[in-house]
CSV table of C-alpha atoms in Angstrom, one decimal:
chain,number,residue,atom,x,y,z
V,13,MET,CA,0.0,0.0,0.0
V,14,GLU,CA,1.4,3.3,-1.0
V,15,ARG,CA,1.3,6.2,1.5
V,16,ASP,CA,1.3,9.9,0.9
V,17,PHE,CA,4.4,11.6,2.6
V,18,ILE,CA,6.7,14.6,2.5
V,19,ASP,CA,10.3,14.7,3.5
V,20,LEU,CA,11.4,16.3,6.7
V,21,PHE,CA,13.0,19.4,5.0
V,22,GLU,CA,9.7,20.1,3.2
V,23,PHE,CA,7.8,19.7,6.4
V,24,GLN,CA,10.1,22.1,8.2
V,25,THR,CA,9.9,24.5,5.3
V,26,ARG,CA,6.1,24.5,5.4
V,27,LEU,CA,6.3,25.1,9.2
V,28,LYS,CA,8.7,27.9,8.7
V,29,GLN,CA,6.4,29.5,6.1
V,30,GLY,CA,3.4,29.0,8.3
V,31,VAL,CA,5.0,30.2,11.6
V,32,GLU,CA,6.7,33.2,10.1
V,33,SER,CA,3.6,34.2,8.2
V,34,LEU,CA,1.7,34.4,11.4
V,35,PHE,CA,4.1,36.9,12.8
V,36,PRO,CA,5.7,38.7,9.8
V,37,ASN,CA,6.6,41.8,11.8
V,38,ARG,CA,8.6,42.3,15.0
V,39,LEU,CA,6.7,42.2,18.3
V,40,TRP,CA,7.4,42.8,21.9
V,41,ILE,CA,7.3,39.8,24.3
V,42,LYS,CA,7.4,39.7,28.1
V,43,ALA,CA,9.3,36.7,29.5
V,44,GLU,CA,11.8,35.6,32.2
V,45,VAL,CA,15.4,34.9,31.4
V,46,SER,CA,15.9,31.4,32.6
V,47,ALA,CA,19.3,30.9,31.0
V,48,ILE,CA,21.8,33.2,29.3
V,49,LYS,CA,25.2,32.5,27.7
V,50,ALA,CA,27.4,35.0,25.8
V,51,ARG,CA,29.7,33.2,23.4
V,52,SER,CA,33.2,34.2,22.5
V,53,GLY,CA,32.1,35.2,19.0
V,54,GLY,CA,29.9,37.9,20.5
V,55,HIS,CA,26.5,36.3,20.1
V,56,CYS,CA,24.3,35.9,23.2
V,57,TYR,CA,22.1,32.8,23.6
V,58,LEU,CA,19.1,32.9,26.0
V,59,GLU,CA,16.3,30.7,27.2
V,60,LEU,CA,13.1,32.6,27.8
V,61,SER,CA,10.4,31.1,29.9
V,62,GLN,CA,7.1,31.8,31.7
V,63,SER,CA,5.8,30.2,34.9
V,64,ASP,CA,2.6,30.4,36.9
V,65,GLU,CA,1.6,29.0,40.3
V,66,LYS,CA,1.7,25.5,38.8
V,67,GLY,CA,5.2,25.8,37.4
V,68,LEU,CA,6.7,26.2,33.9
V,69,VAL,CA,4.1,26.9,31.2
V,70,ALA,CA,6.2,28.1,28.2
V,71,LYS,CA,9.8,28.1,27.1
V,72,VAL,CA,11.7,29.2,23.9
V,73,ASN,CA,15.3,29.7,22.7
V,74,ALA,CA,16.4,33.2,21.7
V,75,ILE,CA,19.5,34.8,20.4
V,76,ILE,CA,20.9,38.3,20.2
V,77,TRP,CA,23.4,38.5,17.3
V,78,ALA,CA,26.7,40.1,18.1
V,79,SER,CA,26.0,43.1,15.9
V,80,LYS,CA,23.1,43.9,18.3
V,81,TYR,CA,24.4,42.6,21.5
V,82,ARG,CA,27.4,44.9,21.6
V,83,PHE,CA,25.0,47.8,21.9
V,84,ILE,CA,22.1,46.3,23.8
V,85,ALA,CA,24.2,44.9,26.7
V,86,PRO,CA,26.0,48.1,27.8
V,87,TYR,CA,22.9,50.2,27.4
V,88,PHE,CA,20.8,47.8,29.5
V,89,GLU,CA,23.5,47.8,32.2
V,90,SER,CA,23.8,51.6,32.2
V,91,VAL,CA,20.1,52.0,32.8
V,92,THR,CA,19.5,49.2,35.3
V,93,GLY,CA,22.9,49.0,36.9
V,94,SER,CA,23.0,45.3,36.2
V,95,PRO,CA,23.8,43.1,33.2
V,96,LEU,CA,21.3,40.9,31.6
V,97,GLN,CA,21.2,37.8,33.8
V,98,GLU,CA,19.1,34.8,34.9
V,99,GLY,CA,16.0,35.5,36.9
V,100,MET,CA,15.2,38.9,35.3
V,101,THR,CA,11.8,39.6,33.8
V,102,VAL,CA,12.4,41.4,30.4
V,103,LEU,CA,10.5,43.0,27.6
V,104,VAL,CA,12.2,42.1,24.3
V,105,GLU,CA,11.5,43.0,20.7
V,106,VAL,CA,11.7,39.8,18.7
V,107,GLN,CA,11.5,38.5,15.2
V,108,VAL,CA,10.0,35.0,14.9
V,109,ASN,CA,12.5,32.6,13.3
V,110,PHE,CA,12.1,29.0,12.2
V,111,SER,CA,15.1,27.1,10.9
V,112,GLN,CA,14.7,23.8,9.0
V,113,LEU,CA,17.9,22.7,10.8
V,114,TYR,CA,17.6,24.2,14.3
V,115,GLY,CA,13.9,24.6,14.8
V,116,PHE,CA,11.9,27.5,16.3
V,117,SER,CA,13.7,30.4,18.0
V,118,LEU,CA,13.3,34.2,18.5
V,119,ILE,CA,15.8,36.7,17.2
V,120,ILE,CA,16.0,39.6,19.8
V,121,ASN,CA,16.5,43.0,18.3
V,122,ASP,CA,16.0,45.2,21.4
V,123,VAL,CA,15.5,44.9,25.2
V,124,ASP,CA,13.6,47.6,27.2
V,125,PRO,CA,15.6,48.2,30.4
V,126,GLU,CA,12.9,50.5,31.9
V,127,PHE,CA,10.4,47.6,31.9
V,128,SER,CA,12.7,45.3,33.9
V,129,LEU,CA,13.1,48.0,36.5
V,130,GLY,CA,9.3,48.6,36.6
V,131,VAL,CA,8.6,44.9,37.0
V,132,LYS,CA,10.9,44.7,40.0
V,133,GLU,CA,9.3,47.8,41.6
V,134,LEU,CA,5.8,46.4,41.1
V,135,GLU,CA,6.9,43.1,42.7
V,136,ARG,CA,8.4,45.1,45.6
V,137,GLN,CA,5.2,47.1,46.2
V,138,LYS,CA,3.2,43.8,46.2
V,139,THR,CA,5.6,42.3,48.8
V,140,ILE,CA,5.3,45.4,51.0
V,141,GLU,CA,1.5,45.3,50.9
V,142,ARG,CA,1.5,41.5,51.7
V,143,LEU,CA,3.8,42.0,54.7
V,144,GLN,CA,1.7,44.9,56.0
V,145,LYS,CA,-1.5,42.8,55.7
V,146,GLU,CA,0.2,39.9,57.5
V,147,GLY,CA,1.3,42.3,60.3
V,148,LEU,CA,5.0,41.5,59.8
V,149,ILE,CA,6.5,44.9,59.0
V,150,ASP,CA,7.0,46.1,62.6
V,151,LEU,CA,7.6,42.8,64.4
V,152,GLN,CA,11.4,43.3,64.6
V,153,LYS,CA,10.9,46.7,66.2
V,154,GLU,CA,9.3,45.1,69.2
V,155,LEU,CA,12.6,43.3,70.0
V,156,ALA,CA,15.0,44.9,72.5
V,157,LEU,CA,18.5,45.3,71.3
V,158,PRO,CA,20.9,44.6,74.2
V,159,ARG,CA,22.4,47.7,75.8
V,160,LEU,CA,25.9,46.7,74.7
V,161,PRO,CA,25.6,44.3,71.7
V,162,TYR,CA,28.8,42.3,71.9
V,163,ASP,CA,28.2,38.8,70.2
V,164,LEU,CA,27.3,39.5,66.6
V,165,ALA,CA,26.4,37.0,63.9
V,166,VAL,CA,27.3,38.5,60.5
V,167,ILE,CA,25.7,37.2,57.3
V,168,SER,CA,27.7,38.2,54.2
V,169,ALA,CA,29.8,36.9,51.4
V,170,SER,CA,33.3,36.1,52.8
V,171,ASP,CA,35.1,37.9,50.0
V,172,ALA,CA,32.8,41.0,49.9
V,173,ALA,CA,34.5,44.3,50.2
V,174,GLY,CA,31.7,45.6,52.4
V,175,TYR,CA,32.3,42.8,54.9
V,176,ARG,CA,36.0,43.6,55.0
V,177,ASP,CA,35.3,47.3,55.4
V,178,PHE,CA,32.9,46.5,58.3
V,179,ILE,CA,35.5,44.4,60.2
V,180,ARG,CA,38.3,46.9,59.6
V,181,HIS,CA,36.2,49.8,60.8
V,182,LEU,CA,35.3,47.9,64.0
V,183,ASP,CA,38.8,46.7,64.7
V,184,GLU,CA,40.5,50.0,64.1
V,185,ASN,CA,38.1,52.2,66.1
V,186,PRO,CA,40.1,54.9,68.1
V,187,TYR,CA,38.4,54.0,71.4
V,188,GLY,CA,39.7,50.4,71.6
V,189,PHE,CA,36.2,49.0,71.9
V,190,LYS,CA,36.0,45.2,71.3
V,191,VAL,CA,33.1,43.2,69.9
V,192,CYS,CA,32.9,39.6,68.9
V,193,THR,CA,31.8,38.8,65.3
V,194,GLU,CA,31.2,35.4,63.6
V,195,LEU,CA,30.7,35.2,59.8
V,196,TYR,CA,27.9,33.0,58.3
V,197,PRO,CA,28.6,33.1,54.6
V,198,ALA,CA,25.8,33.5,52.1
V,199,LEU,CA,25.2,34.6,48.5
V,200,MET,CA,24.5,38.3,48.4
V,201,GLN,CA,22.9,38.6,44.9
V,202,GLY,CA,21.1,36.6,42.3
V,203,VAL,CA,18.1,34.3,42.4
V,204,ASP,CA,19.7,32.0,45.0
V,205,CYS,CA,20.4,34.9,47.4
V,206,PRO,CA,17.1,34.7,49.4
V,207,SER,CA,17.4,30.9,50.1
V,208,SER,CA,21.1,31.3,50.9
V,209,VAL,CA,20.4,34.1,53.4
V,210,ILE,CA,17.5,32.2,55.0
V,211,ALA,CA,19.8,29.1,55.4
V,212,ALA,CA,22.4,31.4,57.1
V,213,LEU,CA,19.8,32.7,59.5
V,214,ASP,CA,18.8,29.1,60.3
V,215,ALA,CA,22.5,28.3,60.9
V,216,VAL,CA,22.7,31.1,63.4
V,217,LEU,CA,19.9,29.6,65.4
V,218,ASP,CA,21.2,26.1,65.1
V,219,SER,CA,24.6,27.1,66.3
V,220,GLY,CA,23.4,27.1,69.9
V,221,ARG,CA,25.3,30.3,70.5
V,222,ARG,CA,23.4,33.2,72.1
V,223,TYR,CA,24.0,36.1,69.8
V,224,ASP,CA,23.0,39.7,70.7
V,225,ALA,CA,22.1,40.5,67.1
V,226,VAL,CA,22.4,39.4,63.5
V,227,LEU,CA,23.9,41.7,60.9
V,228,ILE,CA,23.2,41.3,57.1
V,229,LEU,CA,25.9,43.1,55.0
V,230,ARG,CA,26.0,43.6,51.2
V,231,GLY,CA,27.7,46.9,50.6
V,232,GLY,CA,25.9,48.2,47.5
V,233,GLY,CA,25.4,47.2,43.9
V,234,SER,CA,23.1,47.8,41.0
V,235,LYS,CA,19.3,48.0,41.5
V,236,LEU,CA,18.8,44.6,39.9
V,237,ASP,CA,21.7,43.1,41.8
V,238,LEU,CA,20.0,44.2,45.1
V,239,ALA,CA,16.4,43.3,44.0
V,240,CYS,CA,16.8,40.0,45.8
V,241,PHE,CA,16.6,41.9,49.1
V,242,ASP,CA,13.0,42.7,48.2
V,243,ASP,CA,12.1,39.0,48.2
V,244,TYR,CA,9.0,38.1,50.3
V,245,GLU,CA,10.3,34.9,51.8
V,246,MET,CA,13.5,36.4,53.0
V,247,SER,CA,11.7,39.5,54.3
V,248,ALA,CA,9.1,37.4,56.2
V,249,VAL,CA,11.8,35.3,57.8
V,250,ILE,CA,13.7,38.4,59.0
V,251,ALA,CA,10.5,40.0,60.3
V,252,GLN,CA,9.7,36.9,62.4
V,253,TYR,CA,13.3,36.2,63.5
V,254,PRO,CA,13.7,35.9,67.3
V,255,LEU,CA,16.9,38.0,67.4
V,256,PRO,CA,17.3,41.7,66.3
V,257,VAL,CA,18.4,41.8,62.7
V,258,LEU,CA,20.4,44.9,61.5
V,259,THR,CA,20.9,45.4,57.7
V,260,ALA,CA,23.4,47.3,55.7
V,261,ILE,CA,22.6,46.3,52.1
V,262,GLY,CA,22.9,49.2,49.6
V,263,HIS,CA,23.9,52.7,48.7
V,264,ASP,CA,22.2,55.8,49.9
V,265,GLN,CA,19.5,55.7,47.2
V,266,ASP,CA,18.5,52.1,48.1
V,267,HIS,CA,15.8,51.1,50.6
V,268,HIS,CA,14.8,47.5,50.4
V,269,VAL,CA,12.0,45.5,51.9
V,270,CYS,CA,14.5,43.7,54.1
V,271,ASP,CA,15.5,47.1,55.5
V,272,MET,CA,11.9,47.9,56.2
V,273,VAL,CA,11.3,44.8,58.3
V,274,ALA,CA,14.7,44.8,60.1
V,275,HIS,CA,15.1,46.0,63.6
V,276,GLU,CA,17.5,48.7,62.4
V,277,TYR,CA,19.0,49.5,59.0
V,278,VAL,CA,21.7,51.8,57.7
V,279,LYS,CA,23.1,52.4,54.3
V,280,THR,CA,26.5,50.8,54.3
V,281,PRO,CA,28.5,48.3,56.3
V,282,THR,CA,30.8,51.0,57.6
V,283,ALA,CA,27.8,53.0,58.7
V,284,LEU,CA,26.6,49.8,60.5
V,285,ALA,CA,30.0,49.6,62.2
V,286,ASP,CA,29.6,53.2,63.3
V,287,PHE,CA,26.1,52.4,64.6
V,288,ILE,CA,27.5,49.6,66.8
V,289,LEU,CA,30.5,51.8,67.9
V,290,GLY,CA,28.1,54.7,68.6
V,291,ILE,CA,26.2,52.5,71.1
V,292,TYR,CA,29.5,51.9,73.0
V,293,GLU,CA,30.5,55.6,72.7
V,294,ASP,CA,27.2,56.7,74.2
V,295,GLU,CA,27.6,54.2,77.0
V,296,ASP,CA,31.2,55.3,77.6
V,297,ALA,CA,30.1,59.0,77.6
V,298,GLY,CA,27.3,58.1,80.1
V,299,LEU,CA,29.7,56.3,82.4
V,300,THR,CA,32.1,59.2,82.2
V,301,SER,CA,29.3,61.7,83.0
V,302,PHE,CA,28.2,59.4,85.8
V,303,GLU,CA,31.7,59.3,87.1
V,304,ASN,CA,32.0,63.1,87.0
V,305,ARG,CA,28.7,63.4,88.7
V,306,ILE,CA,29.9,61.0,91.5
V,307,ARG,CA,33.2,62.9,91.8
V,308,LEU,CA,31.3,66.2,92.0
V,309,ALA,CA,28.8,64.8,94.5
V,310,VAL,CA,31.5,63.4,96.7
V,311,SER,CA,33.5,66.6,96.4
V,312,ASN,CA,30.5,68.7,97.3
V,313,ARG,CA,29.6,66.3,100.2
V,314,PHE,CA,33.2,66.6,101.4
V,315,TYR,CA,33.2,70.3,101.3
V,316,ARG,CA,29.8,70.4,103.1
V,317,GLU,CA,31.0,68.0,105.7
V,318,GLU,CA,34.3,70.0,106.1
V,319,ALA,CA,32.3,73.2,106.4
V,320,LEU,CA,30.1,71.6,109.0
V,321,LEU,CA,33.1,70.3,110.9
V,322,ASP,CA,34.6,73.8,110.8
V,323,SER,CA,31.4,75.3,112.0
V,324,LEU,CA,31.1,72.7,114.7
V,325,ALA,CA,34.7,73.2,115.8
V,326,ALA,CA,34.1,76.9,115.9
V,327,ARG,CA,31.0,76.4,118.0
V,328,VAL,CA,32.8,74.0,120.3
V,329,LYS,CA,35.8,76.3,120.6
V,330,GLY,CA,33.5,79.3,121.2
V,331,GLY,CA,31.5,77.3,123.8
V,332,PHE,CA,34.7,76.2,125.6
V,333,SER,CA,36.0,79.8,125.4
V,334,LEU,CA,32.8,81.1,127.0
V,335,LYS,CA,32.8,78.3,129.6
V,336,ILE,CA,36.4,78.9,130.5
V,337,ALA,CA,35.7,82.7,130.7
V,338,ALA,CA,32.8,82.0,133.0
V,339,MET,CA,34.8,79.7,135.2
V,340,GLU,CA,37.7,82.2,135.2
V,341,SER,CA,35.2,84.9,136.3
V,342,ALA,CA,33.8,82.7,139.0
V,343,LEU,CA,37.3,81.9,140.2
V,344,GLN,CA,38.1,85.6,140.2
V,345,VAL,CA,35.1,86.3,142.3
V,346,LEU,CA,35.9,83.4,144.6
V,347,GLN,CA,39.5,84.5,144.9
V,348,THR,CA,38.3,88.0,145.7
V,349,ARG,CA,36.0,86.6,148.4
V,350,ILE,CA,38.7,84.4,149.8
V,351,GLU,CA,41.1,87.3,149.8
V,352,ALA,CA,38.5,89.5,151.4
V,353,ALA,CA,37.9,86.9,154.1
V,354,ASP,CA,41.6,86.3,154.8
V,355,PRO,CA,42.3,87.1,158.5
V,356,ARG,CA,45.4,88.8,157.6
V,357,ARG,CA,43.4,91.4,155.7
V,358,ILE,CA,41.4,92.0,158.9
V,359,LEU,CA,44.6,92.3,160.9
V,360,ASP,CA,45.9,94.8,158.4
V,361,ARG,CA,42.9,97.0,159.1
V,362,GLY,CA,43.9,97.2,162.9
V,363,TYR,CA,41.9,94.3,164.2
V,364,ALA,CA,43.4,91.6,166.5
V,365,LEU,CA,42.8,87.9,166.6
V,366,ALA,CA,42.7,85.9,169.8
V,367,VAL,CA,43.6,82.2,170.0
V,368,ASP,CA,43.8,79.9,173.0
V,369,GLY,CA,46.9,77.9,174.0
V,370,ASP,CA,46.1,75.3,171.4
V,371,GLY,CA,45.9,77.9,168.5
V,372,VAL,CA,42.1,77.7,168.3
V,373,VAL,CA,40.4,81.0,167.5
V,374,LEU,CA,38.5,82.4,170.4
V,375,LYS,CA,35.2,83.7,169.2
V,376,GLY,CA,34.0,84.9,172.6
V,377,ALA,CA,34.8,85.2,176.3
V,378,SER,CA,32.7,82.2,177.4
V,379,GLY,CA,34.7,79.2,178.1
V,380,ILE,CA,37.8,81.1,179.2
V,381,SER,CA,38.9,81.0,182.8
V,382,SER,CA,41.3,82.9,184.8
V,383,GLY,CA,44.8,81.7,184.4
V,384,ASP,CA,44.3,80.3,180.8
V,385,ARG,CA,47.0,81.1,178.3
V,386,MET,CA,46.1,82.8,175.1
V,387,SER,CA,47.7,84.7,172.3
V,388,VAL,CA,46.6,88.0,170.7
V,389,LEU,CA,47.6,88.2,167.1
V,390,TYR,CA,48.3,91.6,165.3
V,391,ALA,CA,49.4,92.3,161.8
V,392,ASP,CA,52.9,93.0,163.0
V,393,GLY,CA,53.2,90.3,165.7
V,394,GLN,CA,51.5,88.6,168.6
V,395,LEU,CA,51.2,88.9,172.4
V,396,GLU,CA,51.4,85.9,174.7
V,397,CYS,CA,49.0,86.5,177.6
V,398,THR,CA,47.5,85.0,180.8
V,399,VAL,CA,43.9,85.6,181.6
V,400,ASP,CA,43.6,87.4,184.9
V,401,ASN,CA,39.8,87.8,185.0
V,402,VAL,CA,36.8,87.0,182.7
V,403,ILE,CA,34.0,89.5,182.5
V,404,LEU,CA,31.0,88.3,180.5
V,405,ARG,CA,28.4,90.7,179.1
V,406,SER,CA,24.7,90.1,179.6
V,407,PRO,CA,22.9,89.1,176.3
V,408,LYS,CA,21.1,92.0,174.6
V,409,ILE,CA,17.3,91.9,175.0
V,410,CYS,CA,15.4,93.2,172.0
């Protein structure tokens, strides 16, 4: 039995005519770059794809000829800050091509860099809205950063200039402050960056070491290089992380979703080192101020106590002086009275003092008998006498 057939080349030729007739003109296509390879000859070969929630739904090979690629590549990088690479969503101007030998492909004539930036920004806004709805944006802010964060887990690429700058800035601080850092290496760009950073965050918790904070360092790059730090999964893990997470990812113009959910964020790794050192400087200044206040308080207390002692000494001295003066005055009065009562003073005034034979002062005539011996004392001498007769006077009747 004879069969109708055509050979393969004719079949491919008819396909070529049919396919290319459907799209005779250039058209713009949105797709994701799933693979890219620039050859030594200058041509660039790509694999473009599209996925949905179920997975890959479309895939096609594409090529940028060297004559176009030498202009497209530098222009795209100058606008986006990043070269064409895997994981990017791009808007490409293509010409449909079907080769009898190589099959179906797309010839790329132009790439719109502004579209790639816009797609990333749209994804970023959707991520922010989702995190806000889930209440994750401010979770990290509720954690308390230790007063002096000392044990720090650092997530960064080990060969990153930003990481080296951070360590050097910490180690060479003029105050001699010391902190302990431990590096947990991770990819800091590309489609694998989020999963790599999440794995590093898990490794920090699995280490069993009690860190005061986790630091994520990148140190700048192009917008598309840093777009991975707008990833929802990584941002959600950071937001719910049990330790304070501090980020230093990009340059001054960059503010990523990971920065928004972090406990603290600064622009550069050196700025983060300054932030850590600033905490120690503030504490040192506080201690110095406290020391000065204590010194001043002790000095003031000393001066007050010294003044009080001087006042007390003056009062004691004044009291003793008054007491001594009073005692001296009393002694003077007593001395005057004693001197006034001295019998010798009486004798000096012309009076005489009579004493019996035993030297006892005779205060009256009673008790004296005739023949008793007595002495009469004068200021200038005494008389030794014998009583011849005693004459007593009658008591006076009032």
